[in-house]
């Protein structure tokens, strides 16, 4: 026992020194320095950046943001990691702008469906990340202001295209609806025209892709025009009740209407005091 | 022949205002007592003065149950307390006043909101406001009259229990004899037995009357024949987008993309709506190696597959495609088809997989059907197997 006591005391002293208060901070600084150095050494040169039309600085910022916030699931080189996150090679800037811009990414939790929430990054950070992902492989670009300008859209035609292609999931008035096993088509009432356009181009999550070859940009604008016009439209028949069709109307009819009738009947039959 | 048991005036006096025939024979028979009807006992709540029907020591029931009479009258607060009565009066008046307000609201809304002359959103806004205010006014006007009247009747009008005795259902013997005699007279006067021509022609008119009910049933036919078994798809017919009608280049279909298609020129058919309903088809592009079924692979073009959009359950449009799971879902009864397994049913009430449309590419690179569907599309019908 006594023979071991001295080395033990030394070890204990060492371990005490290891747990110095500032040790984690030092370690962190060291790690950051190494990462930064490695980055400076291995950062891609301007070729891809020039191709994507973004500055080297933006791309570097985008890559850094990607590595910090996305790489855990989507892989260090955006190659994806099995079930956690798909590959982002070739998804294009439009997919990044949609997923991060609607707050779906970074994901809060992995469930049946990643839900939209408050936007986590600034617009500048999003465009930097989008530029980085777009520099990996060609993919759909973020639509311009003109692409989504629906002021000249043919709303009637847009309604027809919407009802054939979109209404089965997103509901006739864009109120959204249920899919299988907890998945759902979200409501389109508060979706911005750019995000609608990007969703059609890229097909996020369960949604199919509606590429420009099969649904022209003009038709996409028509759909956006239809949705934006009808969602701003008042309901001439009275209360809209969420515009989800017979479910809410039936619920009000059965619960409120019949409830009131039953209440009246009970009151009629009760003896006055 | 009614009998007021209690006088409902405030203060609750117990005098009985019985009609003279209180104890006449029919009343006594109805009440099942021998002239000792309980109502005569007054307002003290007594249920007759006989002994209550109880089992005696030998376990035998009494020969007759005593008529328990009516329960004691309970006075309302407005019967006893004049202040409460005034409160009730005011409540009733308030409801009637609300009704008047509703009427005024209706009239004001009718004249103040003028949708005519407006257009676009302004028009819809005006119509919306007008609908709501008219409905609210009308509802208030009618409902409050009802509530006021009922409240009045329940709290202020007399609420004494009243016995009304039913009259016998049977007519008197003289009346019955008169009726029979009148019928016999009439029959003799009409001379049905004598005038055979009239009788026979009347029978001839009545007998075929049933045909009028049966003959229109012909409209349920004729049987559909082969019309349900075939669609407008023919070898080499181009697929065009629905509703925009553009032909589709195979190279333009993105992986994970969906296109709703119809045969080219479908609107020139004799019955375009019928033909559209049958030919409606969904084109989906999968990764080519996701297709496992050899037949499905053979009828696909580079991972592009086409399936009938008519559910094999009851014919709803199967349009909800989940790109990641490759499940195709019917919105009506949640039948789910797996597109990577030749649209096999994996959930729900559908009986069969969706029929696949064999695809090919024409010389210009556009998608065409190489044949019609190889089985009748849509739900089952009796002659389905006869194609």
XYZ file of C-alpha atoms in Angstrom:
660
model
C 0.000 0.000 0.000
C 2.711 2.431 1.010
C 4.839 1.511 -1.988
C 2.092 2.656 -4.330
C 1.181 5.793 -2.506
C 3.848 7.984 -4.079
C 3.100 7.314 -7.790
C -0.590 7.601 -6.988
C -0.052 10.989 -5.455
C 1.810 12.093 -8.595
C -1.012 10.844 -10.826
C -3.562 12.557 -8.723
C -1.633 15.825 -8.927
C -1.381 15.425 -12.715
C -5.040 14.737 -13.096
C -5.815 17.726 -10.976
C -3.705 19.828 -13.319
C -5.481 18.285 -16.313
C -8.773 19.499 -14.993
C -7.616 23.065 -14.945
C -10.464 25.495 -15.417
C -9.058 26.925 -18.585
C -8.203 23.577 -20.162
C -11.429 23.235 -22.223
C -11.040 26.774 -23.518
C -7.435 26.107 -24.520
C -8.473 22.902 -26.236
C -11.223 24.687 -28.111
C -8.900 27.448 -29.270
C -6.391 24.835 -30.410
C -9.094 22.956 -32.328
C -10.367 26.118 -33.955
C -6.846 27.092 -34.954
C -6.234 23.687 -36.474
C -9.522 23.755 -38.367
C -8.861 27.227 -39.663
C -5.333 26.312 -40.702
C -6.489 23.152 -42.395
C -9.205 25.111 -44.112
C -6.760 27.718 -45.375
C -4.582 24.923 -46.718
C -7.261 22.819 -48.371
C -9.945 25.348 -49.326
C -11.098 24.930 -52.949
C -9.702 27.455 -55.364
C -11.887 29.893 -57.252
C -12.793 27.623 -60.217
C -16.063 26.263 -58.849
C -16.854 29.653 -57.389
C -16.410 31.364 -60.698
C -18.645 28.740 -62.321
C -21.399 29.379 -59.811
C -21.002 33.120 -60.112
C -20.286 33.605 -56.431
C -17.239 35.175 -54.848
C -14.615 33.033 -53.193
C -15.371 34.738 -49.964
C -19.081 33.854 -50.116
C -18.253 30.264 -50.957
C -15.820 30.038 -48.057
C -18.409 31.455 -45.721
C -20.996 29.044 -47.095
C -18.709 26.079 -46.710
C -17.864 27.056 -43.141
C -21.557 27.398 -42.289
C -22.211 24.071 -43.980
C -19.490 22.300 -42.020
C -20.677 23.776 -38.752
C -24.412 23.246 -39.174
C -25.144 20.663 -41.839
C -22.215 18.265 -42.141
C -23.262 16.127 -39.162
C -26.148 14.685 -41.141
C -25.325 15.492 -44.763
C -21.649 14.482 -44.605
C -18.443 16.466 -44.721
C -18.548 16.556 -48.501
C -22.361 16.755 -48.791
C -22.373 13.102 -49.826
C -25.187 12.285 -47.384
C -25.154 9.777 -44.547
C -27.586 6.976 -45.088
C -30.875 7.570 -43.354
C -30.062 10.774 -41.469
C -29.564 13.144 -44.344
C -29.644 12.809 -48.130
C -26.768 13.790 -50.393
C -26.828 17.458 -51.329
C -24.731 17.065 -54.453
C -26.794 18.363 -57.356
C -29.804 19.563 -55.329
C -28.972 23.125 -56.322
C -29.256 26.485 -54.618
C -33.054 26.391 -54.865
C -33.267 23.399 -52.503
C -31.011 25.100 -49.923
C -32.937 28.356 -50.129
C -36.232 26.495 -49.653
C -35.146 24.161 -46.845
C -33.209 26.746 -44.821
C -35.398 29.701 -45.783
C -38.570 28.008 -44.502
C -36.778 26.955 -41.323
C -37.058 23.253 -42.110
C -33.261 23.044 -41.991
C -31.455 22.790 -39.648
C -33.955 20.158 -38.562
C -35.277 20.322 -35.015
C -35.748 16.573 -34.861
C -36.006 13.630 -37.185
C -39.602 12.498 -37.364
C -42.199 11.520 -39.918
C -41.615 14.889 -41.531
C -39.290 17.838 -40.969
C -41.484 20.784 -39.998
C -41.242 24.399 -41.028
C -40.299 26.812 -38.251
C -38.785 30.255 -37.752
C -35.885 30.941 -40.106
C -32.663 30.172 -38.228
C -30.051 31.835 -40.467
C -29.868 35.317 -41.928
C -30.640 35.768 -45.609
C -26.932 36.404 -46.272
C -25.926 33.177 -44.567
C -28.558 31.251 -46.533
C -27.364 32.599 -49.862
C -23.770 31.750 -48.890
C -24.748 28.160 -48.091
C -26.833 27.972 -51.261
C -23.849 29.192 -53.290
C -21.626 26.573 -51.668
C -24.048 23.701 -52.351
C -24.616 24.964 -55.901
C -20.847 24.946 -56.451
C -20.701 21.179 -55.774
C -22.710 20.162 -58.856
C -25.181 21.834 -61.186
C -28.751 22.004 -59.896
C -31.795 24.277 -59.989
C -30.949 27.890 -59.132
C -32.890 30.219 -56.853
C -35.640 31.817 -58.984
C -35.253 35.529 -59.614
C -37.793 38.205 -58.751
C -39.065 38.103 -62.346
C -39.400 34.318 -62.246
C -41.908 34.535 -59.423
C -43.645 37.774 -60.443
C -47.217 36.609 -60.848
C -48.820 39.967 -61.633
C -49.464 38.872 -65.242
C -50.318 35.271 -64.345
C -53.324 33.542 -65.863
C -55.159 32.747 -62.659
C -57.895 30.637 -64.256
C -55.340 28.465 -66.025
C -53.281 28.313 -62.831
C -56.345 27.060 -60.975
C -56.856 24.306 -63.532
C -53.228 23.196 -63.364
C -53.315 23.390 -59.562
C -56.445 21.261 -59.294
C -54.985 18.553 -61.537
C -51.454 18.485 -60.141
C -51.464 19.821 -56.595
C -54.946 19.857 -55.046
C -55.037 16.150 -54.176
C -52.384 16.726 -51.503
C -52.494 20.455 -50.753
C -56.347 20.777 -50.740
C -58.457 22.744 -53.222
C -57.739 26.020 -51.427
C -54.119 25.301 -50.475
C -54.999 24.493 -46.858
C -52.828 21.360 -46.840
C -53.793 17.816 -45.971
C -52.714 14.497 -44.480
C -50.521 11.871 -46.137
C -49.539 8.486 -44.696
C -47.915 7.697 -41.349
C -47.734 11.204 -39.917
C -46.564 12.857 -43.112
C -48.599 15.727 -44.475
C -48.764 18.286 -47.250
C -48.340 21.684 -45.576
C -50.689 24.627 -45.968
C -49.630 27.048 -48.709
C -51.399 30.101 -47.297
C -48.272 31.750 -45.880
C -45.697 30.317 -48.265
C -43.825 32.975 -50.246
C -43.936 32.806 -54.062
C -40.190 32.078 -54.175
C -40.526 29.136 -51.804
C -43.484 27.764 -53.792
C -41.462 27.986 -56.961
C -38.469 26.304 -55.347
C -40.620 23.515 -53.909
C -42.021 22.736 -57.366
C -38.505 22.760 -58.841
C -36.846 20.600 -56.215
C -39.559 18.382 -54.712
C -38.778 18.648 -50.986
C -39.442 15.594 -48.786
C -42.570 13.723 -49.947
C -43.397 16.174 -52.722
C -42.693 15.084 -56.304
C -40.548 17.186 -58.624
C -42.270 19.394 -61.196
C -39.338 20.260 -63.460
C -39.378 23.047 -66.020
C -39.543 20.477 -68.819
C -42.937 19.175 -67.732
C -44.328 22.277 -66.007
C -43.099 25.462 -67.644
C -42.008 28.488 -65.566
C -45.079 30.282 -66.883
C -47.356 27.519 -65.567
C -45.597 27.694 -62.212
C -46.291 31.433 -62.089
C -49.923 30.755 -62.983
C -50.207 28.366 -60.039
C -48.565 30.867 -57.684
C -50.893 33.590 -58.974
C -53.911 31.364 -58.383
C -52.831 30.492 -54.837
C -51.895 34.027 -53.863
C -55.122 35.466 -55.288
C -57.464 32.916 -53.769
C -55.787 33.002 -50.367
C -56.293 36.781 -50.264
C -59.870 36.398 -51.446
C -62.671 36.944 -48.917
C -65.222 34.209 -48.407
C -68.534 35.477 -49.843
C -70.595 32.672 -48.328
C -69.818 33.600 -44.730
C -67.152 32.129 -42.437
C -64.489 30.115 -44.293
C -63.839 27.732 -41.373
C -60.265 27.094 -42.486
C -61.308 26.203 -46.060
C -60.682 22.536 -45.433
C -64.006 21.409 -46.857
C -66.594 19.130 -45.288
C -64.554 18.268 -42.190
C -64.667 21.656 -40.489
C -68.109 22.470 -41.854
C -69.433 19.122 -40.647
C -67.804 19.594 -37.257
C -69.436 22.997 -36.832
C -72.773 21.666 -38.091
C -72.762 18.666 -35.804
C -71.178 20.121 -32.702
C -72.309 23.762 -32.692
C -75.564 23.447 -34.650
C -76.870 20.213 -33.191
C -75.449 21.144 -29.790
C -77.460 24.359 -29.815
C -80.608 22.469 -30.849
C -80.149 19.933 -28.062
C -79.514 22.769 -25.618
C -82.753 24.433 -26.724
C -84.668 21.157 -26.395
C -83.359 20.569 -22.883
C -84.250 24.135 -21.901
C -87.729 23.752 -23.405
C -88.347 20.604 -21.387
C -86.944 21.869 -18.089
C -89.375 23.169 -15.509
C -88.993 26.817 -14.584
C -88.112 27.570 -10.947
C -113.873 18.376 -19.624
C -110.758 19.759 -17.950
C -110.136 20.224 -14.328
C -107.882 22.818 -12.785
C -106.200 21.351 -9.829
C -104.327 24.344 -8.564
C -104.864 27.975 -8.975
C -101.489 29.369 -9.905
C -101.949 32.908 -8.645
C -99.262 34.494 -6.523
C -99.757 33.724 -2.879
C -100.651 30.147 -3.595
C -104.270 29.934 -2.515
C -105.537 26.407 -2.397
C -109.084 26.786 -3.628
C -110.093 24.217 -6.197
C -111.993 25.390 -9.223
C -113.382 22.051 -10.197
C -115.876 21.729 -13.003
C -119.208 20.298 -11.940
C -118.617 16.900 -13.514
C -115.480 16.138 -11.549
C -116.681 12.760 -10.510
C -118.650 11.688 -13.561
C -118.405 8.113 -14.647
C -115.864 8.462 -17.471
C -113.455 10.385 -15.285
C -113.680 7.843 -12.519
C -113.170 5.034 -14.978
C -110.075 6.768 -16.322
C -108.575 7.326 -12.938
C -109.357 3.780 -11.900
C -110.871 4.778 -8.587
C -114.395 4.645 -7.257
C -115.139 8.352 -7.042
C -112.295 9.147 -4.682
C -110.113 10.834 -7.247
C -107.039 12.428 -5.788
C -107.360 15.831 -7.452
C -110.257 16.558 -5.148
C -107.905 16.423 -2.213
C -106.697 19.952 -2.785
C -103.260 21.517 -2.674
C -101.895 19.846 0.413
C -100.116 17.275 -1.671
C -102.025 14.322 -0.225
C -102.055 11.265 -2.463
C -105.499 10.057 -1.583
C -106.573 9.170 1.898
C -106.501 5.412 1.564
C -103.692 3.281 2.919
C -100.614 2.917 0.748
C -100.296 -0.357 -1.116
C -97.824 -2.414 0.884
C -97.200 -6.089 1.312
C -98.804 -7.297 4.481
C -97.305 -9.917 6.720
C -98.547 -12.808 4.563
C -96.858 -11.512 1.417
C -100.108 -10.916 -0.425
C -100.792 -7.905 -2.589
C -103.878 -5.820 -1.957
C -106.747 -6.399 -4.358
C -106.554 -2.816 -5.603
C -103.878 -0.178 -5.718
C -104.894 3.209 -4.506
C -104.654 5.926 -7.164
C -101.621 7.961 -6.119
C -102.947 11.065 -7.899
C -100.741 13.848 -9.221
C -97.548 14.963 -7.476
C -97.673 18.121 -5.395
C -97.538 21.354 -7.324
C -94.240 23.224 -7.056
C -94.533 26.980 -7.131
C -92.100 29.029 -9.175
C -90.281 31.948 -7.679
C -92.302 34.285 -9.886
C -95.491 32.791 -8.399
C -94.434 33.630 -4.873
C -92.250 36.705 -5.169
C -93.697 39.683 -7.104
C -90.183 41.120 -7.538
C -89.053 37.921 -9.234
C -92.095 38.130 -11.488
C -91.095 41.643 -12.516
C -87.550 40.447 -13.201
C -88.877 37.684 -15.457
C -91.091 40.197 -17.207
C -88.075 42.367 -17.950
C -86.093 39.398 -19.226
C -88.864 38.508 -21.640
C -89.041 42.124 -22.781
C -85.249 42.130 -23.290
C -85.465 39.130 -25.624
C -88.260 40.764 -27.608
C -86.171 43.936 -27.746
C -83.181 41.970 -29.067
C -85.437 40.565 -31.743
C -86.409 44.081 -32.789
C -82.715 44.996 -32.916
C -82.115 41.988 -35.171
C -84.811 43.172 -37.524
C -83.330 46.665 -37.561
C -79.872 45.170 -38.232
C -81.260 43.169 -41.141
C -82.942 46.210 -42.693
C -79.922 48.465 -42.169
C -77.554 45.820 -43.594
C -79.835 45.312 -46.571
C -79.830 48.969 -47.508
C -76.347 50.023 -46.322
C -74.258 47.332 -48.030
C -74.538 47.462 -51.789
C -72.427 44.858 -53.588
C -73.840 45.963 -56.927
C -71.434 48.178 -58.850
C -68.344 46.759 -57.146
C -65.933 44.296 -58.689
C -63.180 41.887 -57.758
C -62.208 41.580 -54.122
C -64.363 44.580 -53.147
C -67.426 42.787 -54.474
C -66.603 39.601 -52.577
C -65.868 41.616 -49.436
C -69.245 43.349 -49.674
C -71.083 40.086 -50.369
C -69.299 38.435 -47.451
C -70.209 41.231 -45.024
C -73.762 41.393 -46.340
C -74.247 37.618 -45.971
C -72.972 37.640 -42.407
C -75.005 40.659 -41.252
C -78.234 39.532 -42.944
C -77.842 36.089 -41.400
C -77.055 37.521 -37.982
C -80.011 39.939 -38.114
C -82.504 37.358 -39.309
C -81.254 34.790 -36.817
C -81.421 37.248 -33.936
C -84.909 38.451 -34.929
C -86.431 34.960 -35.131
C -84.517 33.235 -32.341
C -85.131 35.951 -29.747
C -88.893 35.965 -30.377
C -88.866 32.236 -29.720
C -86.728 32.501 -26.614
C -88.824 35.366 -25.229
C -92.099 33.538 -25.847
C -90.896 30.319 -24.252
C -89.390 32.174 -21.283
C -92.698 34.035 -20.840
C -94.718 30.838 -21.007
C -92.438 28.971 -18.656
C -92.007 31.579 -15.945
C -95.109 33.794 -15.983
C -98.040 32.027 -17.617
C -100.066 29.647 -15.426
C -98.398 26.264 -15.085
C -101.087 24.332 -13.213
C -101.301 20.629 -13.919
C -104.428 19.911 -15.930
C -106.270 16.643 -16.516
C -107.996 16.357 -19.889
C -110.102 13.262 -20.381
C -110.098 11.529 -23.763
C -113.337 11.077 -25.616
C -114.299 7.519 -26.617
C -113.054 6.607 -30.086
C -116.135 4.620 -31.137
C -118.942 6.478 -32.914
C -122.481 6.052 -31.763
C -124.482 3.130 -33.157
C -126.800 5.430 -35.124
C -123.839 7.134 -36.863
C -122.334 3.810 -37.829
C -125.601 2.519 -39.240
C -126.018 5.771 -41.218
C -122.551 5.426 -42.746
C -123.155 1.849 -43.864
C -126.465 2.803 -45.395
C -124.872 5.725 -47.291
C -122.181 3.444 -48.742
C -124.717 0.900 -49.886
C -126.853 3.624 -51.494
C -123.850 4.985 -53.359
C -122.812 1.592 -54.699
C -126.327 0.921 -55.917
C -126.522 4.373 -57.551
C -123.187 3.927 -59.392
C -124.528 0.731 -60.893
C -121.122 -0.999 -61.149
C -122.775 -4.428 -61.353
C -125.157 -3.271 -64.039
C -122.972 -1.156 -66.370
C -120.402 -3.759 -67.466
C -118.802 -1.520 -70.119
C -117.740 1.032 -67.531
C -116.516 -1.604 -65.133
C -114.430 -3.398 -67.753
C -112.947 -0.261 -69.271
C -112.026 0.973 -65.794
C -110.234 -2.304 -65.118
C -108.498 -1.910 -68.460
C -107.312 1.530 -67.417
C -106.121 0.521 -63.950
C -104.342 -2.727 -64.825
C -101.589 -1.263 -67.086
C -101.009 1.657 -64.698
C -98.204 -0.348 -63.072
C -96.263 -0.216 -66.341
C -95.702 3.506 -65.802
C -93.590 2.661 -62.779
C -91.650 -0.104 -64.509
C -90.925 1.269 -67.974
C -88.667 4.195 -66.952
C -86.324 1.637 -65.333
C -85.067 1.023 -68.845
C -82.932 4.128 -68.401
C -80.721 2.095 -66.050
C -79.459 0.365 -69.199
C -78.203 -0.453 -71.719
C -75.342 -2.527 -70.326
C -71.947 -0.881 -70.813
C -70.724 -3.661 -73.080
C -67.012 -3.303 -73.859
C -66.915 0.435 -73.197
C -65.525 0.015 -69.676
C -62.894 -2.467 -70.789
C -61.003 -0.209 -73.191
C -59.658 3.329 -73.016
C -58.512 5.876 -75.572
C -54.877 4.761 -75.297
C -53.682 3.221 -78.574
C -50.287 2.103 -79.870
C -48.166 5.149 -80.634
C -50.509 7.704 -79.059
C -48.590 10.501 -77.400
C -48.911 11.322 -73.719
C -49.764 14.987 -73.151
C -49.819 16.958 -69.908
C -53.185 17.470 -68.246
C -54.684 20.100 -68.501
C -52.120 21.962 -70.642
C -51.906 19.384 -73.443
C -48.160 19.446 -74.227
C -46.351 16.285 -75.395
C -43.670 15.068 -73.014
C -40.052 14.394 -73.914
C -38.766 11.396 -71.969
C -35.581 13.305 -71.206
C -37.570 16.142 -69.586
C -39.132 13.988 -66.866
C -37.137 14.546 -63.667
C -36.426 11.655 -61.323
C -39.005 11.847 -58.537
C -41.280 13.802 -60.843
C -44.973 13.223 -61.436
C -47.013 14.189 -64.495
C -50.757 13.846 -64.886
C -51.392 12.873 -68.508
C -54.127 12.232 -71.074
C -53.876 10.790 -74.590
C -53.160 13.413 -77.264
C -56.345 14.719 -78.892
C -58.660 13.315 -76.228
C -60.884 16.399 -76.423
C -61.755 15.545 -80.039
C -63.383 12.282 -78.944
C -67.135 11.844 -79.239
C -67.598 11.878 -75.467
C -64.481 13.667 -74.224
C -65.455 13.670 -70.548
C -66.112 9.909 -70.532
C -62.874 9.250 -72.398
C -60.863 11.515 -70.084
C -62.308 9.786 -67.043
C -61.150 6.406 -68.309
C -57.802 7.369 -69.822
C -56.497 9.541 -66.983
C -52.997 8.358 -66.162
C -50.144 9.208 -63.833
C -46.550 9.239 -65.078
C -43.831 8.829 -62.438
C -40.083 8.598 -62.882
C -38.193 6.284 -60.555
C -34.509 5.426 -60.459
C -34.407 2.589 -63.023
C -32.866 0.165 -60.522
C -35.703 0.765 -58.034
C -38.034 -1.189 -60.310
C -38.016 -4.850 -59.344
C -40.932 -6.329 -61.282
C -39.863 -7.636 -64.747
C -43.190 -6.712 -66.378
C -43.063 -3.238 -64.853
C -39.503 -2.808 -66.133
C -40.487 -3.987 -69.612
C -43.322 -1.451 -69.878
C -41.221 1.386 -68.453
C -38.935 3.777 -70.330
C -35.731 4.458 -68.453
C -37.492 4.379 -65.069
C -40.555 6.275 -66.354
C -43.696 4.300 -65.491
C -47.353 5.100 -66.179
C -50.294 3.862 -64.129
C -54.028 4.373 -64.376
C -55.156 7.132 -62.017
C -58.496 5.435 -61.335
C -58.509 3.555 -58.046
C -59.385 -0.152 -58.294
C -61.552 0.241 -55.190
C -64.342 2.645 -56.163
C -62.685 4.763 -58.817
C -61.366 7.860 -57.038
C -58.365 9.591 -58.644
C -55.246 8.139 -57.040
C -53.040 11.201 -57.036
C -51.110 11.535 -53.779
C -47.569 10.405 -54.601
C -44.922 10.425 -51.874
C -41.640 10.864 -53.638
C -39.421 9.403 -50.915
C -41.427 6.290 -50.051
C -42.770 5.760 -53.596
C -46.213 5.252 -52.133
C -49.219 6.292 -54.163
C -52.214 7.119 -52.006
C -55.904 7.347 -52.819
C -57.544 10.303 -51.049
C -60.957 8.648 -50.601
C -60.244 5.490 -48.594
C -56.469 5.579 -48.115
C -55.689 2.668 -50.427
C -51.905 2.772 -50.800
C -49.971 1.416 -53.772
C -46.201 0.817 -53.910
C -44.978 2.151 -57.240
C -41.682 0.252 -57.013
C -43.617 -3.027 -56.757
C -45.818 -2.578 -59.834
C -48.342 -0.579 -57.783
C -49.189 -3.493 -55.509
C -51.753 -2.670 -52.812
C -49.918 -2.296 -49.489
C -52.771 -0.777 -47.483
C -56.459 -0.060 -47.753
C -59.522 -1.532 -49.423
C -58.390 -1.611 -53.089
C -58.745 -5.071 -54.597
C -56.059 -5.052 -57.296
C -52.874 -3.215 -58.258
C -53.366 -0.206 -60.521
C -53.146 -1.211 -64.214
C -49.885 -0.167 -65.882
C -49.786 1.584 -69.250
C -47.044 0.209 -71.500
C -44.801 3.091 -72.581
C -42.441 3.668 -75.491
C -40.625 6.615 -77.056
C -41.345 7.812 -80.587
C -38.763 8.910 -83.141
C -38.732 12.474 -81.795
C -38.133 11.418 -78.207
C -41.714 11.941 -76.968
C -43.430 9.468 -74.657
C -46.139 7.367 -76.328
C -48.281 4.469 -75.209
C -47.281 1.231 -76.916
C -50.686 -0.371 -76.199
C -53.915 0.214 -74.269
C -54.105 -0.920 -70.635
C -53.988 -4.714 -70.622
C -56.931 -5.048 -68.245
C -60.042 -2.953 -67.548
C -59.146 0.059 -65.416
C -60.902 1.111 -62.228
C -63.203 -0.705 -59.829
C -64.740 -4.142 -60.337
C -67.920 -4.597 -62.368
C -69.908 -7.696 -63.256
C -68.669 -8.156 -66.807
C -65.059 -7.320 -65.933
C -63.753 -10.803 -66.667
C -65.316 -10.955 -70.139
C -62.842 -8.687 -71.912
